[in-house]
Amino acid sequence: MGKFLSFLLKSGTMNLISFFVFSTLLFGTLSREIHPSKKISAHITVMGFVYCDICSNNTFTEHSYFIPDAEVKIDCKFQASSPKTKEVITISVNRTTNRNGLYRLDIPSVDGIACAEAAITSTCEASLLWSSSGSCDVPGYRTTTDQIAIKSKQANLCIYSLNPLNFRPSKIDYSLCGN
Protein backbone atom coordinates (compact mmCIF):
# COMPACT_ATOMS: atom_id res chain seq x y z
CA MET A 1 0.00 0.00 0.00
CA GLY A 2 2.92 2.33 0.76
CA LYS A 3 4.32 1.64 -2.75
CA PHE A 4 0.97 2.52 -4.31
CA LEU A 5 0.87 5.84 -2.41
CA SER A 6 4.48 6.59 -3.44
CA PHE A 7 3.60 5.85 -7.07
CA LEU A 8 0.70 8.29 -6.96
CA LEU A 9 2.89 11.01 -5.47
CA LYS A 10 5.79 10.48 -7.97
CA SER A 11 3.57 10.23 -11.02
CA GLY A 12 2.05 13.61 -10.38
CA THR A 13 -1.47 12.19 -10.59
CA MET A 14 -2.02 12.60 -6.89
CA ASN A 15 -4.22 15.52 -6.09
CA LEU A 16 -6.22 16.42 -3.04
CA ILE A 17 -9.43 14.77 -4.27
CA SER A 18 -7.86 11.42 -5.16
CA PHE A 19 -5.99 11.39 -1.85
CA PHE A 20 -9.28 12.07 0.00
CA VAL A 21 -11.13 9.29 -1.88
CA PHE A 22 -8.26 6.83 -1.36
CA SER A 23 -7.95 7.58 2.39
CA THR A 24 -11.73 7.40 2.91
CA LEU A 25 -11.89 3.97 1.27
CA LEU A 26 -8.84 2.75 3.19
CA PHE A 27 -9.97 3.94 6.63
CA GLY A 28 -13.59 2.96 6.02
CA THR A 29 -12.45 -0.60 5.29
CA LEU A 30 -10.15 -0.69 8.31
CA SER A 31 -12.79 0.66 10.66
CA ARG A 32 -15.25 -2.07 9.60
CA GLU A 33 -12.60 -4.66 10.31
CA ILE A 34 -11.79 -3.18 13.70
CA HIS A 35 -15.40 -2.54 14.77
CA PRO A 36 -17.64 -5.26 13.36
CA SER A 37 -21.36 -4.59 13.51
CA LYS A 38 -22.78 -5.65 16.84
CA LYS A 39 -25.67 -8.10 16.97
CA ILE A 40 -28.08 -7.70 19.82
CA SER A 41 -28.04 -10.93 21.78
CA ALA A 42 -29.04 -11.49 25.41
CA HIS A 43 -28.24 -14.33 27.79
CA ILE A 44 -31.34 -14.97 29.89
CA THR A 45 -31.85 -16.89 33.14
CA VAL A 46 -35.30 -17.57 34.60
CA MET A 47 -35.40 -18.90 38.16
CA GLY A 48 -37.56 -19.41 41.22
CA PHE A 49 -38.16 -21.64 44.25
CA VAL A 50 -40.74 -24.22 45.34
CA TYR A 51 -41.32 -24.71 49.05
CA CYS A 52 -43.61 -26.56 51.42
CA ASP A 53 -45.93 -24.12 53.20
CA ILE A 54 -46.40 -26.19 56.36
CA CYS A 55 -48.89 -23.77 57.96
CA SER A 56 -50.85 -23.07 54.75
CA ASN A 57 -50.54 -19.31 55.20
CA ASN A 58 -48.61 -18.47 52.02
CA THR A 59 -45.47 -17.49 53.90
CA PHE A 60 -42.17 -19.19 54.46
CA THR A 61 -42.01 -19.91 58.19
CA GLU A 62 -39.43 -21.59 60.38
CA HIS A 63 -41.18 -24.92 59.70
CA SER A 64 -41.30 -24.52 55.91
CA TYR A 65 -38.77 -26.24 53.70
CA PHE A 66 -37.73 -26.19 50.05
CA ILE A 67 -38.91 -29.12 47.95
CA PRO A 68 -36.31 -30.92 45.83
CA ASP A 69 -37.35 -32.76 42.64
CA ALA A 70 -40.63 -30.83 42.24
CA GLU A 71 -41.81 -30.34 38.64
CA VAL A 72 -42.48 -26.84 37.33
CA LYS A 73 -43.56 -25.60 33.91
CA ILE A 74 -41.98 -22.34 32.69
CA ASP A 75 -43.59 -20.29 29.90
CA CYS A 76 -41.88 -17.15 28.56
CA LYS A 77 -42.55 -14.68 25.78
CA PHE A 78 -39.77 -12.37 24.66
CA GLN A 79 -40.27 -9.43 22.32
CA ALA A 80 -37.42 -9.36 19.79
CA SER A 81 -36.66 -6.24 17.81
CA SER A 82 -34.88 -5.81 14.55
CA PRO A 83 -34.85 -2.88 12.15
CA LYS A 84 -37.40 -4.52 9.84
CA THR A 85 -39.61 -6.67 12.02
CA LYS A 86 -41.01 -7.35 15.49
CA GLU A 87 -41.01 -10.96 16.61
CA VAL A 88 -42.27 -12.79 19.67
CA ILE A 89 -40.15 -15.70 20.82
CA THR A 90 -41.98 -18.18 23.06
CA ILE A 91 -40.38 -20.83 25.22
CA SER A 92 -42.22 -23.49 27.20
CA VAL A 93 -40.25 -26.05 29.23
CA ASN A 94 -40.60 -28.25 32.28
CA ARG A 95 -37.92 -28.07 34.95
CA THR A 96 -37.18 -30.04 38.10
CA THR A 97 -36.06 -28.27 41.27
CA ASN A 98 -32.61 -29.01 42.64
CA ARG A 99 -31.93 -30.14 46.22
CA ASN A 100 -32.47 -26.53 47.39
CA GLY A 101 -35.90 -26.23 45.73
CA LEU A 102 -34.54 -24.02 42.93
CA TYR A 103 -35.71 -24.37 39.34
CA ARG A 104 -33.79 -22.65 36.61
CA LEU A 105 -33.93 -22.13 32.87
CA ASP A 106 -30.80 -20.84 31.12
CA ILE A 107 -31.24 -19.46 27.62
CA PRO A 108 -27.69 -18.92 26.32
CA SER A 109 -28.39 -16.47 23.52
CA VAL A 110 -31.47 -14.91 21.97
CA ASP A 111 -30.82 -12.81 18.88
CA GLY A 112 -32.68 -9.52 18.73
CA ILE A 113 -33.30 -9.23 22.47
CA ALA A 114 -31.50 -6.63 24.54
CA CYS A 115 -31.87 -6.81 28.32
CA ALA A 116 -33.21 -3.27 28.76
CA GLU A 117 -36.04 -3.87 26.31
CA ALA A 118 -36.57 -7.48 27.39
CA ALA A 119 -37.32 -6.41 30.96
CA ILE A 120 -40.16 -4.20 29.74
CA THR A 121 -41.72 -6.22 26.92
CA SER A 122 -41.20 -9.81 28.07
CA THR A 123 -43.10 -12.04 30.46
CA CYS A 124 -42.34 -15.32 32.17
CA GLU A 125 -44.52 -17.44 34.40
CA ALA A 126 -44.06 -20.68 36.28
CA SER A 127 -46.70 -23.25 37.21
CA LEU A 128 -46.60 -26.17 39.63
CA LEU A 129 -46.91 -29.60 38.08
CA TRP A 130 -45.92 -32.15 40.73
CA SER A 131 -44.46 -32.40 44.23
CA SER A 132 -41.90 -35.01 45.21
CA SER A 133 -43.00 -34.71 48.85
CA GLY A 134 -45.81 -37.11 49.72
CA SER A 135 -46.55 -35.15 52.90
CA CYS A 136 -46.69 -31.79 51.10
CA ASP A 137 -48.41 -32.20 47.73
CA VAL A 138 -51.49 -29.94 47.72
CA PRO A 139 -50.82 -26.94 45.45
CA GLY A 140 -50.80 -23.56 47.22
CA TYR A 141 -49.54 -20.82 44.94
CA ARG A 142 -49.91 -22.70 41.65
CA THR A 143 -48.76 -20.06 39.18
CA THR A 144 -46.61 -16.99 39.40
CA THR A 145 -46.22 -14.22 36.88
CA ASP A 146 -44.78 -11.69 39.30
CA GLN A 147 -41.14 -11.27 38.56
CA ILE A 148 -38.16 -9.14 39.24
CA ALA A 149 -36.05 -8.54 36.14
CA ILE A 150 -32.40 -7.84 36.84
CA LYS A 151 -29.91 -6.66 34.28
CA SER A 152 -26.48 -7.82 35.33
CA LYS A 153 -23.39 -5.66 35.04
CA GLN A 154 -22.08 -8.39 32.76
CA ALA A 155 -22.90 -7.50 29.16
CA ASN A 156 -26.49 -8.36 28.23
CA LEU A 157 -27.25 -10.85 31.01
CA CYS A 158 -30.89 -10.78 32.16
CA ILE A 159 -32.14 -12.61 35.24
CA TYR A 160 -35.88 -13.12 35.79
CA SER A 161 -36.51 -14.05 39.40
CA LEU A 162 -40.07 -15.35 39.81
CA ASN A 163 -41.98 -15.31 43.08
CA PRO A 164 -41.88 -18.62 45.00
CA LEU A 165 -44.44 -21.35 44.40
CA ASN A 166 -45.62 -23.64 47.18
CA PHE A 167 -47.29 -26.88 48.04
CA ARG A 168 -49.13 -27.51 51.31
CA PRO A 169 -49.78 -30.57 53.43
CA SER A 170 -53.29 -32.01 53.24
CA LYS A 171 -53.75 -31.25 56.97
CA ILE A 172 -52.27 -28.44 59.05
CA ASP A 173 -50.22 -29.47 62.08
CA TYR A 174 -51.60 -27.01 64.64
CA SER A 175 -48.93 -27.97 67.18
CA LEU A 176 -46.40 -26.35 64.83
CA CYS A 177 -48.52 -23.55 63.43
CA GLY A 178 -50.87 -22.57 66.23
CA ASN A 179 -54.56 -21.92 65.71
CSV table of N, CA, C and O in Angstrom, one decimal, residues 72-148:
chain,number,residue,atom,x,y,z
A,72,VAL,N,-41.9,-28.2,37.6
A,72,VAL,CA,-42.5,-26.8,37.3
A,72,VAL,C,-42.5,-26.6,35.8
A,72,VAL,O,-41.6,-27.1,35.1
A,73,LYS,N,-43.5,-26.0,35.3
A,73,LYS,CA,-43.6,-25.6,33.9
A,73,LYS,C,-43.3,-24.1,33.8
A,73,LYS,O,-43.9,-23.3,34.5
A,74,ILE,N,-42.3,-23.7,32.9
A,74,ILE,CA,-42.0,-22.3,32.7
A,74,ILE,C,-42.4,-21.9,31.3
A,74,ILE,O,-42.1,-22.6,30.3
A,75,ASP,N,-43.2,-20.8,31.2
A,75,ASP,CA,-43.6,-20.3,29.9
A,75,ASP,C,-43.1,-18.8,29.8
A,75,ASP,O,-43.4,-18.0,30.7
A,76,CYS,N,-42.4,-18.5,28.7
A,76,CYS,CA,-41.9,-17.2,28.6
A,76,CYS,C,-42.2,-16.7,27.2
A,76,CYS,O,-42.2,-17.4,26.2
A,77,LYS,N,-42.4,-15.4,27.1
A,77,LYS,CA,-42.6,-14.7,25.8
A,77,LYS,C,-41.6,-13.5,25.8
A,77,LYS,O,-41.7,-12.6,26.7
A,78,PHE,N,-40.7,-13.5,24.8
A,78,PHE,CA,-39.8,-12.4,24.7
A,78,PHE,C,-40.0,-11.6,23.4
A,78,PHE,O,-40.2,-12.2,22.3
A,79,GLN,N,-40.1,-10.3,23.5
A,79,GLN,CA,-40.3,-9.4,22.3
A,79,GLN,C,-38.9,-9.1,21.7
A,79,GLN,O,-38.0,-8.5,22.4
A,80,ALA,N,-38.7,-9.6,20.5
A,80,ALA,CA,-37.4,-9.4,19.8
A,80,ALA,C,-37.6,-8.2,18.8
A,80,ALA,O,-38.7,-8.1,18.2
A,81,SER,N,-36.6,-7.4,18.7
A,81,SER,CA,-36.7,-6.2,17.8
A,81,SER,C,-35.5,-6.3,16.8
A,81,SER,O,-34.4,-6.7,17.1
A,82,SER,N,-35.9,-6.0,15.6
A,82,SER,CA,-34.9,-5.8,14.6
A,82,SER,C,-35.3,-4.6,13.7
A,82,SER,O,-36.5,-4.2,13.9
A,83,PRO,N,-34.5,-4.1,12.9
A,83,PRO,CA,-34.8,-2.9,12.1
A,83,PRO,C,-36.1,-3.1,11.3
A,83,PRO,O,-36.8,-2.1,11.0
A,84,LYS,N,-36.3,-4.3,10.8
A,84,LYS,CA,-37.4,-4.5,9.8
A,84,LYS,C,-38.6,-5.2,10.4
A,84,LYS,O,-39.7,-5.3,9.8
A,85,THR,N,-38.5,-5.9,11.5
A,85,THR,CA,-39.6,-6.7,12.0
A,85,THR,C,-39.7,-6.7,13.5
A,85,THR,O,-38.7,-6.5,14.2
A,86,LYS,N,-40.8,-7.1,14.1
A,86,LYS,CA,-41.0,-7.3,15.5
A,86,LYS,C,-41.4,-8.8,15.6
A,86,LYS,O,-42.3,-9.3,14.9
A,87,GLU,N,-40.7,-9.5,16.5
A,87,GLU,CA,-41.0,-11.0,16.6
A,87,GLU,C,-41.3,-11.3,18.1
A,87,GLU,O,-40.8,-10.6,19.0
A,88,VAL,N,-42.1,-12.3,18.3
A,88,VAL,CA,-42.3,-12.8,19.7
A,88,VAL,C,-41.7,-14.2,19.7
A,88,VAL,O,-42.0,-15.1,18.9
A,89,ILE,N,-40.8,-14.4,20.6
A,89,ILE,CA,-40.2,-15.7,20.8
A,89,ILE,C,-40.8,-16.3,22.1
A,89,ILE,O,-40.8,-15.7,23.1
A,90,THR,N,-41.4,-17.5,21.9
A,90,THR,CA,-42.0,-18.2,23.1
A,90,THR,C,-41.2,-19.4,23.4
A,90,THR,O,-40.7,-20.1,22.5
A,91,ILE,N,-41.1,-19.7,24.7
A,91,ILE,CA,-40.4,-20.8,25.2
A,91,ILE,C,-41.3,-21.5,26.3
A,91,ILE,O,-41.8,-20.8,27.2
A,92,SER,N,-41.4,-22.8,26.2
A,92,SER,CA,-42.2,-23.5,27.2
A,92,SER,C,-41.5,-24.8,27.5
A,92,SER,O,-41.2,-25.6,26.7
A,93,VAL,N,-41.0,-24.9,28.8
A,93,VAL,CA,-40.2,-26.0,29.2
A,93,VAL,C,-40.7,-26.5,30.6
A,93,VAL,O,-41.2,-25.7,31.4
A,94,ASN,N,-40.4,-27.7,30.9
A,94,ASN,CA,-40.6,-28.2,32.3
A,94,ASN,C,-39.2,-28.3,32.9
A,94,ASN,O,-38.3,-28.7,32.3
A,95,ARG,N,-39.2,-28.0,34.2
A,95,ARG,CA,-37.9,-28.1,35.0
A,95,ARG,C,-38.2,-28.7,36.3
A,95,ARG,O,-39.3,-28.7,36.8
A,96,THR,N,-37.1,-29.4,36.8
A,96,THR,CA,-37.2,-30.0,38.1
A,96,THR,C,-36.3,-29.2,39.1
A,96,THR,O,-35.2,-28.8,38.7
A,97,THR,N,-36.8,-29.0,40.3
A,97,THR,CA,-36.1,-28.3,41.3
A,97,THR,C,-34.8,-29.1,41.7
A,97,THR,O,-34.9,-30.3,41.8
A,98,ASN,N,-33.8,-28.4,42.1
A,98,ASN,CA,-32.6,-29.0,42.6
A,98,ASN,C,-32.8,-29.3,44.1
A,98,ASN,O,-33.9,-29.1,44.7
A,99,ARG,N,-31.8,-29.7,44.8
A,99,ARG,CA,-31.9,-30.1,46.2
A,99,ARG,C,-32.3,-29.0,47.1
A,99,ARG,O,-32.7,-29.2,48.3
A,100,ASN,N,-32.1,-27.7,46.6
A,100,ASN,CA,-32.5,-26.5,47.4
A,100,ASN,C,-33.8,-26.0,47.0
A,100,ASN,O,-34.2,-24.8,47.3
A,101,GLY,N,-34.6,-26.7,46.2
A,101,GLY,CA,-35.9,-26.2,45.7
A,101,GLY,C,-35.9,-25.2,44.6
A,101,GLY,O,-36.9,-24.6,44.3
A,102,LEU,N,-34.7,-25.0,44.0
A,102,LEU,CA,-34.5,-24.0,42.9
A,102,LEU,C,-34.8,-24.6,41.6
A,102,LEU,O,-34.2,-25.7,41.2
A,103,TYR,N,-35.6,-24.0,40.8
A,103,TYR,CA,-35.7,-24.4,39.3
A,103,TYR,C,-35.1,-23.3,38.5
A,103,TYR,O,-35.0,-22.1,39.0
A,104,ARG,N,-34.6,-23.6,37.4
A,104,ARG,CA,-33.8,-22.7,36.6
A,104,ARG,C,-33.8,-23.0,35.1
A,104,ARG,O,-33.7,-24.2,34.8
A,105,LEU,N,-34.0,-22.0,34.3
A,105,LEU,CA,-33.9,-22.1,32.9
A,105,LEU,C,-32.9,-21.2,32.4
A,105,LEU,O,-33.0,-20.0,32.6
A,106,ASP,N,-31.8,-21.7,31.7
A,106,ASP,CA,-30.8,-20.8,31.1
A,106,ASP,C,-31.0,-20.8,29.6
A,106,ASP,O,-31.0,-21.9,29.0
A,107,ILE,N,-31.1,-19.6,29.1
A,107,ILE,CA,-31.2,-19.5,27.6
A,107,ILE,C,-30.0,-18.8,27.2
A,107,ILE,O,-29.8,-17.6,27.5
A,108,PRO,N,-29.0,-19.5,26.6
A,108,PRO,CA,-27.7,-18.9,26.3
A,108,PRO,C,-27.7,-17.7,25.4
A,108,PRO,O,-26.9,-16.8,25.7
A,109,SER,N,-28.5,-17.6,24.4
A,109,SER,CA,-28.4,-16.5,23.5
A,109,SER,C,-29.7,-16.4,22.7
A,109,SER,O,-30.1,-17.3,22.1
A,110,VAL,N,-30.3,-15.2,22.7
A,110,VAL,CA,-31.5,-14.9,22.0
A,110,VAL,C,-31.2,-13.7,21.1
A,110,VAL,O,-31.1,-12.6,21.6
A,111,ASP,N,-31.1,-13.9,19.8
A,111,ASP,CA,-30.8,-12.8,18.9
A,111,ASP,C,-32.0,-11.8,18.9
A,111,ASP,O,-33.1,-12.2,18.9
A,112,GLY,N,-31.7,-10.6,18.8
A,112,GLY,CA,-32.7,-9.5,18.7
A,112,GLY,C,-33.3,-9.1,20.1
A,112,GLY,O,-34.1,-8.2,20.1
A,113,ILE,N,-32.8,-9.6,21.2
A,113,ILE,CA,-33.3,-9.2,22.5
A,113,ILE,C,-32.2,-8.6,23.3
A,113,ILE,O,-31.1,-9.2,23.5
A,114,ALA,N,-32.4,-7.3,23.7
A,114,ALA,CA,-31.5,-6.6,24.5
A,114,ALA,C,-32.1,-6.6,25.9
A,114,ALA,O,-33.3,-6.5,26.1
A,115,CYS,N,-31.3,-6.7,27.0
A,115,CYS,CA,-31.9,-6.8,28.3
A,115,CYS,C,-32.8,-5.6,28.7
A,115,CYS,O,-33.8,-5.8,29.3
A,116,ALA,N,-32.4,-4.4,28.4
A,116,ALA,CA,-33.2,-3.3,28.8
A,116,ALA,C,-34.6,-3.4,28.2
A,116,ALA,O,-35.6,-3.1,28.9
A,117,GLU,N,-34.7,-3.7,26.9
A,117,GLU,CA,-36.0,-3.9,26.3
A,117,GLU,C,-36.7,-5.1,26.8
A,117,GLU,O,-37.9,-5.2,26.9
A,118,ALA,N,-36.0,-6.2,27.0
A,118,ALA,CA,-36.6,-7.5,27.4
A,118,ALA,C,-37.3,-7.3,28.7
A,118,ALA,O,-38.3,-7.9,28.9
A,119,ALA,N,-36.7,-6.6,29.6
A,119,ALA,CA,-37.3,-6.4,31.0
A,119,ALA,C,-38.7,-5.7,30.9
A,119,ALA,O,-39.6,-6.0,31.7
A,120,ILE,N,-38.9,-4.9,29.9
A,120,ILE,CA,-40.2,-4.2,29.7
A,120,ILE,C,-41.2,-5.0,28.9
A,120,ILE,O,-42.4,-5.0,29.3
A,121,THR,N,-40.8,-5.6,27.9
A,121,THR,CA,-41.7,-6.2,26.9
A,121,THR,C,-41.8,-7.7,27.0
A,121,THR,O,-42.5,-8.3,26.2
A,122,SER,N,-41.2,-8.4,28.0
A,122,SER,CA,-41.2,-9.8,28.1
A,122,SER,C,-41.9,-10.3,29.3
A,122,SER,O,-42.0,-9.5,30.3
A,123,THR,N,-42.4,-11.5,29.3
A,123,THR,CA,-43.1,-12.0,30.5
A,123,THR,C,-42.7,-13.5,30.6
A,123,THR,O,-42.5,-14.2,29.6
A,124,CYS,N,-42.6,-13.9,31.9
A,124,CYS,CA,-42.3,-15.3,32.2
A,124,CYS,C,-43.3,-15.7,33.3
A,124,CYS,O,-43.6,-14.9,34.2
A,125,GLU,N,-43.7,-16.9,33.3
A,125,GLU,CA,-44.5,-17.4,34.4
A,125,GLU,C,-44.1,-18.9,34.7
A,125,GLU,O,-43.6,-19.6,33.8
A,126,ALA,N,-44.3,-19.3,35.9
A,126,ALA,CA,-44.1,-20.7,36.3
A,126,ALA,C,-45.3,-21.3,36.9
A,126,ALA,O,-46.1,-20.6,37.6
A,127,SER,N,-45.5,-22.6,36.7
A,127,SER,CA,-46.7,-23.2,37.2
A,127,SER,C,-46.3,-24.6,37.8
A,127,SER,O,-45.4,-25.3,37.3
A,128,LEU,N,-46.9,-24.9,39.0
A,128,LEU,CA,-46.6,-26.2,39.6
A,128,LEU,C,-47.2,-27.3,38.8
A,128,LEU,O,-48.3,-27.2,38.3
A,129,LEU,N,-46.4,-28.4,38.7
A,129,LEU,CA,-46.9,-29.6,38.1
A,129,LEU,C,-47.0,-30.8,39.1
A,129,LEU,O,-48.0,-31.5,39.1
A,130,TRP,N,-46.0,-30.9,39.9
A,130,TRP,CA,-45.9,-32.2,40.7
A,130,TRP,C,-45.0,-31.9,41.9
A,130,TRP,O,-43.9,-31.3,41.7
A,131,SER,N,-45.3,-32.5,43.0
A,131,SER,CA,-44.5,-32.4,44.2
A,131,SER,C,-43.8,-33.8,44.5
A,131,SER,O,-44.5,-34.8,44.4
A,132,SER,N,-42.6,-33.8,44.9
A,132,SER,CA,-41.9,-35.0,45.2
A,132,SER,C,-42.1,-35.4,46.7
A,132,SER,O,-41.8,-36.5,47.1
A,133,SER,N,-42.7,-34.5,47.4
A,133,SER,CA,-43.0,-34.7,48.8
A,133,SER,C,-44.4,-35.3,49.0
A,133,SER,O,-45.4,-34.6,48.8
A,134,GLY,N,-44.5,-36.5,49.5
A,134,GLY,CA,-45.8,-37.1,49.7
A,134,GLY,C,-46.6,-36.4,50.8
A,134,GLY,O,-47.8,-36.4,50.9
A,135,SER,N,-45.9,-35.8,51.8
A,135,SER,CA,-46.6,-35.2,52.9
A,135,SER,C,-46.9,-33.7,52.6
A,135,SER,O,-47.5,-33.0,53.4
A,136,CYS,N,-46.4,-33.2,51.5
A,136,CYS,CA,-46.7,-31.8,51.1
A,136,CYS,C,-46.9,-31.7,49.6
A,136,CYS,O,-46.0,-31.4,48.8
A,137,ASP,N,-48.2,-32.1,49.2
A,137,ASP,CA,-48.4,-32.2,47.7
A,137,ASP,C,-49.7,-31.5,47.3
A,137,ASP,O,-50.2,-31.7,46.1
A,138,VAL,N,-50.3,-30.7,48.1
A,138,VAL,CA,-51.5,-29.9,47.7
A,138,VAL,C,-51.0,-28.6,47.2
A,138,VAL,O,-50.4,-27.8,48.0
A,139,PRO,N,-51.3,-28.2,46.0
A,139,PRO,CA,-50.8,-26.9,45.5
A,139,PRO,C,-51.3,-25.7,46.2
A,139,PRO,O,-52.5,-25.7,46.6
A,140,GLY,N,-50.4,-24.8,46.6
A,140,GLY,CA,-50.8,-23.6,47.2
A,140,GLY,C,-50.8,-22.5,46.1
A,140,GLY,O,-51.7,-22.4,45.4
A,141,TYR,N,-49.7,-21.7,46.1
A,141,TYR,CA,-49.5,-20.8,44.9
A,141,TYR,C,-49.2,-21.7,43.7
A,141,TYR,O,-48.1,-22.2,43.6
A,142,ARG,N,-50.1,-21.8,42.8
A,142,ARG,CA,-49.9,-22.7,41.7
A,142,ARG,C,-49.1,-22.1,40.5
A,142,ARG,O,-48.4,-22.7,39.8
A,143,THR,N,-49.4,-20.8,40.3
A,143,THR,CA,-48.8,-20.1,39.2
A,143,THR,C,-48.3,-18.7,39.6
A,143,THR,O,-48.9,-18.0,40.4
A,144,THR,N,-47.1,-18.3,39.1
A,144,THR,CA,-46.6,-17.0,39.4
A,144,THR,C,-46.2,-16.3,38.1
A,144,THR,O,-45.6,-16.9,37.2
A,145,THR,N,-46.7,-15.1,38.0
A,145,THR,CA,-46.2,-14.2,36.9
A,145,THR,C,-45.4,-13.0,37.4
A,145,THR,O,-44.8,-12.3,36.6
A,146,ASP,N,-45.5,-12.8,38.7
A,146,ASP,CA,-44.8,-11.7,39.3
A,146,ASP,C,-43.3,-12.0,39.2
A,146,ASP,O,-42.9,-13.1,39.6
A,147,GLN,N,-42.6,-11.0,38.8
A,147,GLN,CA,-41.1,-11.3,38.6
A,147,GLN,C,-40.4,-10.0,38.8
A,147,GLN,O,-40.9,-8.9,38.8
A,148,ILE,N,-39.1,-10.2,39.1
A,148,ILE,CA,-38.2,-9.1,39.2
A,148,ILE,C,-37.2,-9.4,38.1
A,148,ILE,O,-36.5,-10.5,38.0
